[in-house]
Amino acid sequence: RVVDLSALVMKEDAAVWVVDVHVTCLNHGGNLEDASMLAVLSALVDTKLPAVEMKENDVMAEVEGDSVPLVIQSFPISHTFALFDFGDVPVKVLVDPTDE
């Protein structure tokens, strides 16, 4: 897991943060998955949760104080490779190929 899920708990058995990430692609020339993964990870690293406290009856209230960065446990990196096998010539490896 990339995000430490226990860090999203505001109050045990009562309230947790929910993190949704949406990626919109307007155009691409290849490696959409690699670019999307990097964009999502960059957004998660930059995410800060507001400082909150739980009041009576499980009512959440934002309090003055420093926001808390999202706890990132790992940072997976996606890479795309293309292999070209021309028979008697050694296999060629192309990193980050386009869709052409």
XYZ file of C-alpha atoms in Angstrom:
100
model
C 0.000 0.000 0.000
C 1.171 3.480 -0.815
C -0.825 5.296 1.879
C -0.740 4.294 5.551
C -4.454 3.653 6.104
C -4.161 3.938 9.882
C -3.115 7.579 9.411
C -6.549 8.288 7.884
C -8.401 7.372 11.092
C -9.710 10.423 12.947
C -11.531 8.448 15.654
C -11.496 4.660 15.954
C -14.790 3.110 14.748
C -16.249 6.567 14.099
C -14.544 8.671 11.440
C -11.885 8.291 8.766
C -10.619 10.409 5.926
C -11.481 9.202 2.430
C -8.969 9.954 -0.315
C -10.187 9.948 -3.927
C -7.888 10.592 -6.860
C -9.227 11.256 -10.349
C -6.985 11.436 -13.405
C -8.169 13.140 -16.584
C -6.163 12.639 -19.739
C -6.662 15.232 -22.462
C -4.168 13.741 -24.914
C -1.327 11.255 -24.894
C 1.325 9.863 -27.158
C 2.063 6.750 -25.142
C 2.844 5.712 -21.577
C -0.400 6.995 -20.156
C -0.112 4.572 -17.234
C 3.386 5.775 -16.309
C 2.408 9.444 -16.433
C -0.826 8.831 -14.502
C 0.995 6.900 -11.781
C 3.541 9.694 -11.364
C 0.786 12.342 -11.249
C -1.193 10.433 -8.606
C 1.862 9.805 -6.441
C 2.904 13.461 -6.707
C -0.583 14.563 -5.641
C -0.578 12.171 -2.672
C 2.843 13.376 -1.508
C 1.535 16.966 -1.621
C -1.715 16.166 0.260
C -2.202 17.606 3.737
C -5.083 16.702 6.051
C -6.567 19.524 8.137
C -6.155 19.397 11.898
C -9.459 18.224 13.390
C -10.876 17.103 16.693
C -13.921 15.024 17.499
C -16.432 16.691 19.772
C -19.392 15.171 21.587
C -21.718 12.990 19.515
C -18.889 12.368 17.035
C -19.134 15.837 15.504
C -15.911 16.753 13.743
C -14.589 20.302 13.999
C -11.586 21.795 12.270
C -9.176 23.311 14.756
C -6.428 25.829 14.407
C -3.136 24.144 13.948
C -0.833 22.639 11.456
C -2.250 20.373 8.819
C -0.881 16.843 8.781
C 0.843 15.457 5.684
C -0.514 12.212 4.303
C 1.711 9.319 5.393
C 3.255 7.704 2.308
C 4.682 4.226 2.949
C 6.116 3.517 -0.479
C 6.643 5.267 -3.783
C 6.201 2.765 -6.623
C 7.583 3.827 -9.974
C 6.085 2.646 -13.255
C 8.307 2.194 -16.312
C 7.398 1.104 -19.828
C 9.854 -0.759 -22.025
C 9.607 -2.032 -25.593
C 11.678 -5.021 -26.700
C 12.733 -5.370 -30.330
C 13.919 -8.777 -31.495
C 15.419 -8.637 -34.984
C 16.457 -12.277 -35.056
C 20.239 -12.558 -35.402
C 20.842 -9.098 -33.851
C 20.800 -8.812 -30.018
C 17.457 -7.732 -28.567
C 17.105 -3.945 -28.377
C 15.385 -2.302 -25.416
C 13.613 1.034 -25.818
C 12.703 2.895 -22.632
C 9.602 5.133 -22.596
C 8.317 4.330 -26.104
C 5.621 6.440 -27.759
C 2.492 5.001 -29.354
C 4.023 5.263 -32.850
